[in-house]
Short mmCIF file of N, CA and C in Angstrom, two decimals:
data_model
loop_
_atom_site.label_atom_id
_atom_site.label_comp_id
_atom_site.label_asym_id
_atom_site.label_seq_id
_atom_site.Cartn_x
_atom_site.Cartn_y
_atom_site.Cartn_z
N PRO A 13 -10.39 -11.84 -27.34
CA PRO A 13 -9.47 -10.80 -26.72
C PRO A 13 -8.91 -11.58 -25.51
N ASN A 14 -7.54 -11.08 -25.45
CA ASN A 14 -6.79 -11.81 -24.34
C ASN A 14 -5.90 -10.86 -23.73
N LEU A 15 -5.89 -10.34 -22.44
CA LEU A 15 -5.21 -9.54 -21.79
C LEU A 15 -4.11 -10.12 -20.95
N LYS A 16 -2.95 -9.40 -20.67
CA LYS A 16 -1.91 -9.89 -19.66
C LYS A 16 -1.69 -8.72 -18.79
N PHE A 17 -1.52 -9.09 -17.58
CA PHE A 17 -1.19 -8.12 -16.48
C PHE A 17 0.14 -8.36 -15.91
N ASP A 18 0.85 -7.46 -15.64
CA ASP A 18 2.36 -7.73 -15.13
C ASP A 18 2.26 -8.07 -13.48
N LYS A 19 0.97 -7.93 -12.95
CA LYS A 19 0.95 -8.18 -11.45
C LYS A 19 -0.49 -8.62 -11.42
N GLN A 20 -0.60 -9.76 -10.64
CA GLN A 20 -1.93 -10.32 -10.27
C GLN A 20 -2.23 -10.39 -8.78
N ASP A 21 -1.32 -9.96 -8.04
CA ASP A 21 -1.59 -10.17 -6.55
C ASP A 21 -0.84 -8.87 -6.11
N ILE A 22 -1.57 -7.81 -5.51
CA ILE A 22 -1.13 -6.54 -5.13
C ILE A 22 -1.21 -6.42 -3.68
N LYS A 23 0.05 -6.33 -3.00
CA LYS A 23 0.15 -6.14 -1.59
C LYS A 23 0.63 -4.82 -1.39
N PHE A 24 -0.36 -3.95 -0.88
CA PHE A 24 -0.30 -2.58 -0.72
C PHE A 24 0.77 -2.36 0.69
N GLY A 25 0.70 -3.49 1.44
CA GLY A 25 1.57 -3.34 2.74
C GLY A 25 0.86 -2.45 3.69
N ALA A 26 1.58 -1.89 4.58
CA ALA A 26 0.89 -1.04 5.68
C ALA A 26 1.13 0.44 5.30
N VAL A 27 0.01 1.21 5.25
CA VAL A 27 0.09 2.49 5.09
C VAL A 27 -0.36 3.38 6.45
N LEU A 28 0.05 4.58 6.45
CA LEU A 28 -0.35 5.37 7.62
C LEU A 28 -1.86 5.49 7.70
N ASN A 29 -2.45 5.47 8.97
CA ASN A 29 -3.77 5.58 9.16
C ASN A 29 -4.35 6.72 8.18
N ASP A 30 -5.50 6.58 7.39
CA ASP A 30 -6.17 7.64 6.88
C ASP A 30 -5.33 8.18 5.75
N THR A 31 -4.43 7.37 5.03
CA THR A 31 -3.95 7.77 3.92
C THR A 31 -4.14 6.86 2.82
N SER A 32 -3.56 7.06 1.64
CA SER A 32 -3.83 6.01 0.43
C SER A 32 -2.32 5.72 -0.03
N ARG A 33 -2.52 4.52 -0.90
CA ARG A 33 -1.23 3.99 -1.55
C ARG A 33 -1.90 3.63 -3.11
N ARG A 34 -1.03 3.96 -4.06
CA ARG A 34 -1.50 3.60 -5.41
C ARG A 34 -0.39 2.65 -6.02
N VAL A 35 -1.01 1.62 -6.75
CA VAL A 35 -0.02 0.73 -7.49
C VAL A 35 -0.41 0.65 -9.00
N LYS A 36 0.46 0.88 -9.76
CA LYS A 36 0.15 0.84 -11.27
C LYS A 36 0.51 -0.62 -11.66
N VAL A 37 -0.42 -1.26 -12.62
CA VAL A 37 -0.10 -2.58 -13.17
C VAL A 37 -0.23 -2.25 -14.68
N LYS A 38 0.59 -2.89 -15.31
CA LYS A 38 0.64 -2.63 -16.82
C LYS A 38 -0.27 -3.94 -17.47
N CYS A 39 -1.18 -3.41 -18.33
CA CYS A 39 -2.27 -4.31 -19.00
C CYS A 39 -1.90 -4.01 -20.38
N THR A 40 -1.84 -5.48 -21.06
CA THR A 40 -1.61 -5.35 -22.43
C THR A 40 -2.48 -6.33 -23.23
N ASN A 41 -2.96 -5.84 -24.38
CA ASN A 41 -3.85 -6.62 -25.15
C ASN A 41 -2.87 -7.50 -26.07
N GLU A 42 -2.86 -8.76 -25.76
CA GLU A 42 -1.96 -9.66 -26.66
C GLU A 42 -2.82 -10.39 -27.87
N SER A 43 -3.94 -10.13 -27.99
CA SER A 43 -4.70 -10.49 -29.01
C SER A 43 -4.61 -9.74 -30.33
N LYS A 44 -5.44 -10.29 -31.35
CA LYS A 44 -5.35 -9.62 -32.64
C LYS A 44 -6.70 -8.64 -32.91
N ILE A 45 -7.54 -8.68 -31.81
CA ILE A 45 -8.73 -7.75 -31.87
C ILE A 45 -8.82 -6.91 -30.69
N ASP A 46 -9.65 -5.84 -30.84
CA ASP A 46 -9.78 -5.00 -29.56
C ASP A 46 -10.28 -5.68 -28.43
N ALA A 47 -9.90 -5.30 -27.21
CA ALA A 47 -10.18 -5.88 -26.04
C ALA A 47 -10.98 -4.99 -25.30
N ASN A 48 -12.24 -5.07 -25.04
CA ASN A 48 -13.21 -4.14 -24.39
C ASN A 48 -13.48 -4.80 -22.92
N PHE A 49 -13.02 -3.92 -21.79
CA PHE A 49 -13.10 -4.69 -20.46
C PHE A 49 -13.58 -3.68 -19.43
N TRP A 50 -14.03 -4.28 -18.33
CA TRP A 50 -14.38 -3.57 -17.15
C TRP A 50 -14.01 -4.28 -16.04
N TRP A 51 -13.89 -3.44 -14.89
CA TRP A 51 -13.63 -4.03 -13.52
C TRP A 51 -14.88 -4.25 -12.48
N SER A 52 -14.81 -5.14 -11.72
CA SER A 52 -15.73 -5.26 -10.60
C SER A 52 -14.96 -5.91 -9.44
N PHE A 53 -15.79 -6.27 -8.49
CA PHE A 53 -15.22 -7.09 -7.39
C PHE A 53 -15.70 -8.50 -7.06
N VAL A 54 -15.12 -9.64 -6.61
CA VAL A 54 -15.50 -10.60 -6.26
C VAL A 54 -16.01 -10.70 -4.80
N LEU A 55 -17.31 -11.09 -4.61
CA LEU A 55 -17.70 -11.01 -3.27
C LEU A 55 -17.74 -12.41 -2.46
N PRO A 56 -17.42 -12.38 -1.32
CA PRO A 56 -17.45 -13.55 -0.48
C PRO A 56 -18.95 -13.94 -0.26
N ASP A 57 -19.32 -15.16 -0.39
CA ASP A 57 -20.62 -15.76 -0.10
C ASP A 57 -20.42 -16.86 0.70
N ALA A 58 -20.57 -16.80 2.14
CA ALA A 58 -20.24 -17.90 3.09
C ALA A 58 -19.04 -18.43 2.82
N ALA A 59 -18.68 -19.75 2.56
CA ALA A 59 -17.43 -20.31 2.33
C ALA A 59 -17.06 -20.40 1.01
N GLU A 60 -17.80 -19.92 0.02
CA GLU A 60 -17.29 -19.67 -1.41
C GLU A 60 -17.64 -18.56 -1.94
N LYS A 61 -16.70 -18.26 -2.92
CA LYS A 61 -16.87 -16.76 -3.62
C LYS A 61 -17.87 -16.76 -4.62
N LYS A 62 -18.72 -15.67 -4.75
CA LYS A 62 -19.70 -15.62 -5.78
C LYS A 62 -19.38 -14.34 -6.64
N ARG A 63 -19.67 -14.56 -8.14
CA ARG A 63 -19.35 -13.29 -8.87
C ARG A 63 -20.55 -12.49 -9.03
N PRO A 64 -20.66 -11.15 -8.67
CA PRO A 64 -21.82 -10.40 -8.94
C PRO A 64 -22.02 -9.98 -10.21
N SER A 65 -23.18 -9.49 -10.43
CA SER A 65 -23.52 -8.79 -11.87
C SER A 65 -22.76 -7.42 -11.70
N SER A 66 -22.15 -6.91 -12.67
CA SER A 66 -21.50 -5.67 -12.62
C SER A 66 -22.10 -4.60 -12.20
N SER A 67 -23.35 -4.51 -12.30
CA SER A 67 -24.10 -3.15 -11.91
C SER A 67 -24.39 -3.14 -10.17
N SER A 68 -24.04 -4.36 -9.68
CA SER A 68 -24.37 -4.13 -8.12
C SER A 68 -22.87 -4.17 -7.40
N THR A 69 -21.74 -4.04 -8.11
CA THR A 69 -20.50 -4.38 -7.41
C THR A 69 -20.08 -3.17 -6.57
N LEU A 70 -20.45 -1.99 -7.04
CA LEU A 70 -19.94 -0.80 -5.99
C LEU A 70 -20.39 -0.60 -4.79
N ASN A 71 -21.59 -1.15 -4.52
CA ASN A 71 -22.12 -1.29 -3.29
C ASN A 71 -21.88 -2.48 -2.63
N SER A 72 -20.95 -3.42 -2.98
CA SER A 72 -20.77 -4.67 -2.28
C SER A 72 -19.68 -4.43 -1.13
N SER A 73 -19.62 -5.34 -0.31
CA SER A 73 -18.71 -5.26 0.67
C SER A 73 -17.52 -6.07 0.56
N VAL A 74 -16.35 -5.54 1.29
CA VAL A 74 -14.89 -6.34 1.02
C VAL A 74 -14.71 -7.08 2.34
N MET A 75 -14.02 -8.19 1.99
CA MET A 75 -13.51 -9.16 2.93
C MET A 75 -12.53 -8.49 3.86
N ARG A 76 -12.72 -8.28 5.18
CA ARG A 76 -11.72 -7.77 6.03
C ARG A 76 -11.68 -8.35 7.40
N LEU A 77 -10.82 -7.90 8.32
CA LEU A 77 -10.74 -8.53 9.62
C LEU A 77 -11.65 -7.82 10.61
N ASP A 78 -12.22 -6.67 10.03
CA ASP A 78 -12.91 -5.85 11.03
C ASP A 78 -14.49 -5.72 10.52
N PRO A 79 -15.24 -4.90 10.93
CA PRO A 79 -16.55 -4.57 10.31
C PRO A 79 -16.57 -4.16 9.09
N ALA A 80 -17.64 -4.43 8.24
CA ALA A 80 -17.58 -4.12 6.86
C ALA A 80 -17.60 -2.71 6.41
N GLN A 81 -16.80 -2.54 5.29
CA GLN A 81 -16.97 -1.30 4.60
C GLN A 81 -17.30 -1.41 3.40
N PRO A 82 -18.05 -0.50 2.61
CA PRO A 82 -18.22 -0.70 1.13
C PRO A 82 -16.87 -0.93 0.44
N VAL A 83 -16.76 -1.70 -0.51
CA VAL A 83 -15.43 -1.92 -1.30
C VAL A 83 -14.91 -0.77 -1.79
N ASN A 84 -15.95 0.14 -2.40
CA ASN A 84 -15.16 1.35 -3.13
C ASN A 84 -14.87 2.25 -2.21
N ALA A 85 -14.96 2.19 -0.72
CA ALA A 85 -14.53 3.00 0.41
C ALA A 85 -13.03 2.40 0.69
N VAL A 86 -12.76 1.38 0.18
CA VAL A 86 -11.37 0.77 0.47
C VAL A 86 -10.42 0.51 -0.72
N PHE A 87 -11.09 0.31 -1.82
CA PHE A 87 -10.19 -0.06 -2.91
C PHE A 87 -10.96 0.82 -4.22
N ASP A 88 -10.19 1.24 -5.11
CA ASP A 88 -10.48 1.80 -6.30
C ASP A 88 -9.76 1.41 -7.59
N ILE A 89 -10.19 1.34 -8.67
CA ILE A 89 -9.51 1.10 -9.88
C ILE A 89 -9.61 2.09 -10.98
N LEU A 90 -8.58 2.43 -11.41
CA LEU A 90 -8.67 3.58 -12.58
C LEU A 90 -7.87 3.05 -13.75
N PRO A 91 -8.35 3.11 -15.00
CA PRO A 91 -9.78 3.29 -15.25
C PRO A 91 -10.63 2.19 -14.98
N ILE A 92 -12.03 2.38 -14.76
CA ILE A 92 -12.92 1.18 -14.37
C ILE A 92 -13.27 0.57 -15.60
N ARG A 93 -13.18 1.06 -16.87
CA ARG A 93 -13.53 0.52 -18.06
C ARG A 93 -12.51 0.82 -19.09
N SER A 94 -12.29 0.11 -20.07
CA SER A 94 -11.33 0.64 -20.98
C SER A 94 -11.40 -0.16 -22.36
N VAL A 95 -10.78 0.19 -23.53
CA VAL A 95 -10.63 -0.58 -24.68
C VAL A 95 -9.18 -0.60 -25.08
N LEU A 96 -8.64 -1.66 -25.35
CA LEU A 96 -7.06 -1.56 -25.89
C LEU A 96 -7.24 -2.31 -27.36
N LYS A 97 -6.55 -1.44 -28.13
CA LYS A 97 -6.38 -2.12 -29.53
C LYS A 97 -5.29 -3.31 -29.42
N PRO A 98 -5.24 -4.15 -30.50
CA PRO A 98 -4.16 -5.20 -30.41
C PRO A 98 -2.81 -4.74 -30.42
N GLY A 99 -2.06 -5.27 -29.14
CA GLY A 99 -0.60 -4.86 -28.98
C GLY A 99 -0.52 -3.56 -28.06
N GLU A 100 -1.68 -2.96 -27.91
CA GLU A 100 -1.72 -1.75 -27.15
C GLU A 100 -1.67 -2.02 -25.58
N SER A 101 -1.12 -1.05 -24.78
CA SER A 101 -0.72 -1.22 -23.13
C SER A 101 -1.29 0.04 -22.64
N GLU A 102 -1.93 -0.15 -21.34
CA GLU A 102 -2.04 0.94 -20.45
C GLU A 102 -1.86 0.48 -19.08
N ASP A 103 -1.85 1.60 -18.19
CA ASP A 103 -1.40 1.30 -16.76
C ASP A 103 -2.92 1.36 -16.14
N VAL A 104 -3.07 0.34 -15.52
CA VAL A 104 -4.39 0.44 -14.59
C VAL A 104 -3.84 0.61 -13.07
N GLU A 105 -4.51 1.65 -12.46
CA GLU A 105 -4.14 2.03 -11.14
C GLU A 105 -5.03 1.68 -10.16
N PHE A 106 -4.60 0.77 -9.22
CA PHE A 106 -5.04 0.30 -8.09
C PHE A 106 -4.80 1.06 -6.90
N VAL A 107 -5.89 1.73 -6.13
CA VAL A 107 -5.73 2.45 -5.02
C VAL A 107 -6.25 1.80 -3.73
N PHE A 108 -5.52 1.98 -2.73
CA PHE A 108 -6.00 1.48 -1.45
C PHE A 108 -6.12 2.59 -0.43
N TYR A 109 -7.37 2.76 0.29
CA TYR A 109 -7.54 3.81 1.07
C TYR A 109 -7.48 3.35 2.63
N GLY A 110 -6.48 3.53 3.34
CA GLY A 110 -6.14 2.91 4.66
C GLY A 110 -7.20 3.61 5.65
N HIS A 111 -8.10 2.83 6.02
CA HIS A 111 -8.98 3.36 7.37
C HIS A 111 -8.38 2.89 8.47
N ALA A 112 -8.29 3.66 9.41
CA ALA A 112 -7.47 3.57 10.62
C ALA A 112 -7.43 2.15 11.21
N ASN A 113 -6.32 1.59 11.40
CA ASN A 113 -5.98 0.45 12.36
C ASN A 113 -6.88 -0.87 11.53
N HIS A 114 -7.18 -0.82 10.42
CA HIS A 114 -7.95 -1.96 9.84
C HIS A 114 -7.02 -2.56 8.67
N LYS A 115 -7.36 -3.95 8.38
CA LYS A 115 -6.73 -4.65 7.43
C LYS A 115 -7.78 -5.39 6.44
N TYR A 116 -7.53 -5.18 5.20
CA TYR A 116 -8.46 -5.38 4.09
C TYR A 116 -7.87 -6.56 3.01
N LYS A 117 -8.80 -7.07 2.48
CA LYS A 117 -8.37 -7.97 1.29
C LYS A 117 -9.66 -8.20 0.37
N ALA A 118 -9.42 -8.08 -0.78
CA ALA A 118 -10.57 -8.26 -1.72
C ALA A 118 -9.93 -8.87 -3.05
N THR A 119 -10.76 -9.15 -4.03
CA THR A 119 -10.37 -9.69 -5.43
C THR A 119 -11.10 -8.87 -6.29
N ALA A 120 -10.20 -8.28 -7.52
CA ALA A 120 -10.81 -7.34 -8.48
C ALA A 120 -10.92 -8.36 -9.59
N LEU A 121 -12.07 -8.21 -10.35
CA LEU A 121 -12.34 -9.14 -11.42
C LEU A 121 -12.24 -8.26 -12.73
N CYS A 122 -11.40 -8.55 -13.62
CA CYS A 122 -11.58 -7.94 -15.04
C CYS A 122 -12.17 -8.86 -15.92
N GLU A 123 -13.43 -8.20 -16.32
CA GLU A 123 -14.07 -8.85 -17.47
C GLU A 123 -13.93 -8.48 -18.75
N VAL A 124 -13.60 -9.49 -19.70
CA VAL A 124 -13.14 -8.98 -21.08
C VAL A 124 -14.48 -9.51 -22.05
N GLU A 125 -14.95 -8.53 -22.77
CA GLU A 125 -16.24 -8.87 -23.64
C GLU A 125 -15.75 -9.82 -24.63
N GLY A 126 -16.39 -10.83 -24.64
CA GLY A 126 -15.97 -11.80 -25.44
C GLY A 126 -14.67 -12.87 -25.30
N GLY A 127 -14.29 -12.36 -23.96
CA GLY A 127 -12.95 -13.21 -23.62
C GLY A 127 -12.98 -13.73 -22.24
N PRO A 128 -11.94 -14.03 -21.67
CA PRO A 128 -11.80 -14.62 -20.39
C PRO A 128 -12.03 -13.40 -19.12
N GLU A 129 -12.07 -14.06 -17.92
CA GLU A 129 -12.08 -13.09 -16.84
C GLU A 129 -10.71 -13.24 -16.10
N TYR A 130 -10.14 -12.25 -15.46
CA TYR A 130 -8.88 -12.36 -14.70
C TYR A 130 -9.10 -11.65 -13.30
N GLU A 131 -8.46 -12.38 -12.48
CA GLU A 131 -8.74 -11.89 -11.11
C GLU A 131 -7.31 -11.35 -10.62
N VAL A 132 -7.46 -10.26 -9.87
CA VAL A 132 -6.39 -9.47 -9.12
C VAL A 132 -6.49 -9.23 -7.62
N LYS A 133 -5.71 -10.04 -6.74
CA LYS A 133 -5.77 -10.03 -5.48
C LYS A 133 -5.42 -8.89 -4.98
N LEU A 134 -6.13 -8.14 -3.81
CA LEU A 134 -5.75 -7.01 -3.30
C LEU A 134 -5.68 -7.30 -1.68
N ASP A 135 -4.62 -6.69 -1.21
CA ASP A 135 -4.58 -6.90 0.25
C ASP A 135 -3.66 -5.51 0.73
N GLY A 136 -4.30 -5.03 1.91
CA GLY A 136 -3.65 -3.72 2.49
C GLY A 136 -4.10 -3.58 3.81
N GLU A 137 -3.22 -2.84 4.79
CA GLU A 137 -3.75 -2.58 6.11
C GLU A 137 -3.31 -1.04 6.32
N ALA A 138 -3.94 -0.52 7.44
CA ALA A 138 -3.47 0.89 7.80
C ALA A 138 -3.21 0.70 9.25
N SER A 139 -2.21 1.60 9.72
CA SER A 139 -1.75 1.45 11.17
C SER A 139 -1.00 2.77 11.51
N SER A 140 -0.76 3.09 12.60
CA SER A 140 -0.11 4.42 13.07
C SER A 140 1.23 4.01 13.39
N ILE A 141 2.16 5.27 13.40
CA ILE A 141 3.59 5.04 13.59
C ILE A 141 3.86 4.83 14.94
N GLN A 142 4.51 3.67 15.20
CA GLN A 142 4.86 3.27 16.71
C GLN A 142 6.37 2.94 16.52
N TYR A 143 7.14 3.48 17.77
CA TYR A 143 8.45 3.42 17.91
C TYR A 143 8.95 3.21 19.27
N LYS A 144 10.13 2.78 19.57
CA LYS A 144 10.79 3.12 20.99
C LYS A 144 12.31 3.20 20.78
N PHE A 145 12.84 3.66 21.72
CA PHE A 145 14.34 3.70 21.93
C PHE A 145 14.79 2.67 22.83
N ASP A 146 16.11 2.14 22.52
CA ASP A 146 16.59 1.11 23.68
C ASP A 146 17.05 1.80 24.81
N LYS A 147 17.06 3.15 24.76
CA LYS A 147 17.38 3.87 26.11
C LYS A 147 17.00 5.30 25.95
N THR A 148 16.64 6.02 26.84
CA THR A 148 16.03 7.31 26.85
C THR A 148 16.89 8.44 27.23
N SER A 149 18.18 7.96 27.78
CA SER A 149 19.08 9.08 28.00
C SER A 149 20.62 8.76 27.57
N ILE A 150 21.46 9.62 27.52
CA ILE A 150 22.76 9.32 27.17
C ILE A 150 23.60 10.18 28.15
N ASP A 151 24.58 9.30 29.04
CA ASP A 151 25.38 10.00 29.92
C ASP A 151 26.83 9.89 29.40
N ILE A 152 27.43 11.11 28.80
CA ILE A 152 28.73 11.05 28.18
C ILE A 152 29.84 11.11 29.44
N GLY A 153 29.57 11.55 30.66
CA GLY A 153 30.52 11.58 31.67
C GLY A 153 31.43 12.56 31.44
N ASN A 154 32.62 12.43 32.02
CA ASN A 154 33.84 13.50 31.76
C ASN A 154 34.47 13.17 30.51
N ALA A 155 34.63 14.14 29.70
CA ALA A 155 35.39 13.97 28.43
C ALA A 155 36.33 15.15 28.26
N PHE A 156 37.45 14.68 27.58
CA PHE A 156 38.44 15.69 27.20
C PHE A 156 37.76 16.61 26.14
N TYR A 157 38.30 18.00 26.25
CA TYR A 157 37.56 19.04 25.37
C TYR A 157 38.08 18.69 23.91
N ASP A 158 39.16 18.26 23.70
CA ASP A 158 39.72 17.90 22.42
C ASP A 158 39.60 16.45 21.73
N LYS A 159 38.77 15.71 22.56
CA LYS A 159 38.59 14.32 22.13
C LYS A 159 36.91 14.25 21.95
N PHE A 160 36.60 13.34 20.93
CA PHE A 160 35.33 12.95 20.69
C PHE A 160 34.92 11.79 21.46
N GLN A 161 33.70 11.73 21.98
CA GLN A 161 33.17 10.73 22.74
C GLN A 161 31.98 10.21 21.91
N THR A 162 31.79 8.85 21.94
CA THR A 162 30.75 8.26 21.10
C THR A 162 29.75 7.44 22.04
N GLU A 163 28.40 7.65 21.81
CA GLU A 163 27.45 6.70 22.38
C GLU A 163 26.44 6.49 21.32
N GLU A 164 25.80 5.19 21.54
CA GLU A 164 24.85 4.88 20.55
C GLU A 164 23.56 4.68 21.14
N ILE A 165 22.55 5.02 20.43
CA ILE A 165 21.06 4.88 20.86
C ILE A 165 20.33 4.28 19.63
N THR A 166 19.67 3.33 19.90
CA THR A 166 18.96 2.76 18.77
C THR A 166 17.29 2.96 18.90
N LEU A 167 16.89 3.50 17.65
CA LEU A 167 15.58 3.75 17.36
C LEU A 167 15.15 2.54 16.76
N ILE A 168 13.82 1.96 17.19
CA ILE A 168 13.35 0.65 16.99
C ILE A 168 11.85 0.92 16.35
N ASN A 169 11.61 0.54 15.23
CA ASN A 169 10.10 0.83 14.52
C ASN A 169 9.44 -0.55 15.01
N THR A 170 8.45 -0.43 16.05
CA THR A 170 7.71 -1.37 16.57
C THR A 170 6.20 -1.51 15.94
N GLY A 171 6.09 -0.65 14.93
CA GLY A 171 4.77 -0.55 14.17
C GLY A 171 4.96 -1.33 12.92
N LYS A 172 3.95 -1.18 12.03
CA LYS A 172 3.95 -1.70 10.71
C LYS A 172 4.29 -0.71 9.65
N VAL A 173 4.22 0.54 10.03
CA VAL A 173 4.46 1.58 9.00
C VAL A 173 5.87 1.92 8.91
N LYS A 174 6.49 2.04 7.76
CA LYS A 174 7.77 2.58 7.82
C LYS A 174 7.75 4.17 7.64
N PHE A 175 8.58 4.94 8.34
CA PHE A 175 8.73 6.36 8.53
C PHE A 175 9.98 6.86 8.53
N GLU A 176 9.94 8.11 8.23
CA GLU A 176 11.29 8.95 8.34
C GLU A 176 11.41 9.61 9.64
N PHE A 177 12.68 9.81 9.94
CA PHE A 177 12.92 10.60 11.29
C PHE A 177 14.18 11.58 10.99
N LYS A 178 14.28 12.51 11.93
CA LYS A 178 15.28 13.57 11.78
C LYS A 178 15.78 13.94 13.26
N VAL A 179 16.98 13.71 13.57
CA VAL A 179 17.47 14.17 14.86
C VAL A 179 17.59 15.91 15.07
N ASN A 180 16.82 16.35 15.86
CA ASN A 180 17.00 17.69 16.31
C ASN A 180 17.84 18.17 17.25
N PRO A 181 19.13 18.63 17.11
CA PRO A 181 20.04 18.98 18.12
C PRO A 181 19.72 20.36 18.63
N ASP A 182 18.82 21.02 18.39
CA ASP A 182 18.25 22.38 18.87
C ASP A 182 18.27 22.41 20.29
N SER A 183 17.87 21.41 20.98
CA SER A 183 17.66 21.40 22.56
C SER A 183 19.07 21.08 23.32
N VAL A 184 20.24 20.83 22.63
CA VAL A 184 21.47 20.92 23.24
C VAL A 184 22.16 22.17 23.12
N SER A 185 22.74 22.68 24.06
CA SER A 185 23.35 24.05 24.04
C SER A 185 24.99 23.88 23.97
N PRO A 186 25.64 24.26 23.07
CA PRO A 186 25.28 24.66 21.64
C PRO A 186 25.00 23.64 20.76
N PRO A 187 24.07 23.65 19.92
CA PRO A 187 23.52 22.51 19.00
C PRO A 187 24.88 21.85 18.20
N THR A 188 25.92 22.62 18.16
CA THR A 188 26.94 21.99 17.32
C THR A 188 27.87 21.17 18.15
N ILE A 189 27.50 20.85 19.43
CA ILE A 189 28.34 20.18 20.20
C ILE A 189 28.01 18.61 20.09
N ILE A 190 26.88 18.25 19.53
CA ILE A 190 26.59 16.83 19.08
C ILE A 190 26.40 16.70 17.64
N LYS A 191 26.64 15.36 17.18
CA LYS A 191 26.41 15.02 15.73
C LYS A 191 25.65 13.59 15.85
N ALA A 192 24.70 13.61 15.17
CA ALA A 192 23.98 12.22 14.99
C ALA A 192 24.29 11.65 13.67
N VAL A 193 24.43 10.38 13.50
CA VAL A 193 24.70 9.65 12.45
C VAL A 193 23.93 8.39 12.40
N PRO A 194 22.82 8.11 11.64
CA PRO A 194 22.39 9.07 10.43
C PRO A 194 21.56 10.13 11.26
N PRO A 195 21.58 11.56 10.58
CA PRO A 195 20.66 12.47 10.96
C PRO A 195 19.22 12.38 11.14
#
């Protein structure tokens, strides 16, 4: 049995604290016989990596920059076991659970019955939204009633998480007196 994955390095990027991100990887059986396979995690053992027996993998720890978390509290793989007929494909979903302000790395191991093993690298971190403005007030000064005045203010994402924003003109009286681009 021989499997092919369209990704073998999954970078979840930065997610908002206490949220999750899912990435699908297409898995295809390229052989002429059924491929029966299951997933586990490669554990760090001092300087070298050691492959655990499949029965003990869910309680293992994950390599990370902060105190240890059980690997199944950080990453998940769905389905954990599967069988693919020759030429058949399915999506394997990798899930990252972002524990507040932590960064994690792990290696998922796909073991194929009677076939080779495949490694998929997992990398993700969680953070809060952080931003600043280049200035905190706008002074239009004197303006003609029939002319438009333009001032710029810059919103800067100083964090690691991308976020959406919306300008709310309701605190200006009347709200139609200003127009923000983009809103």
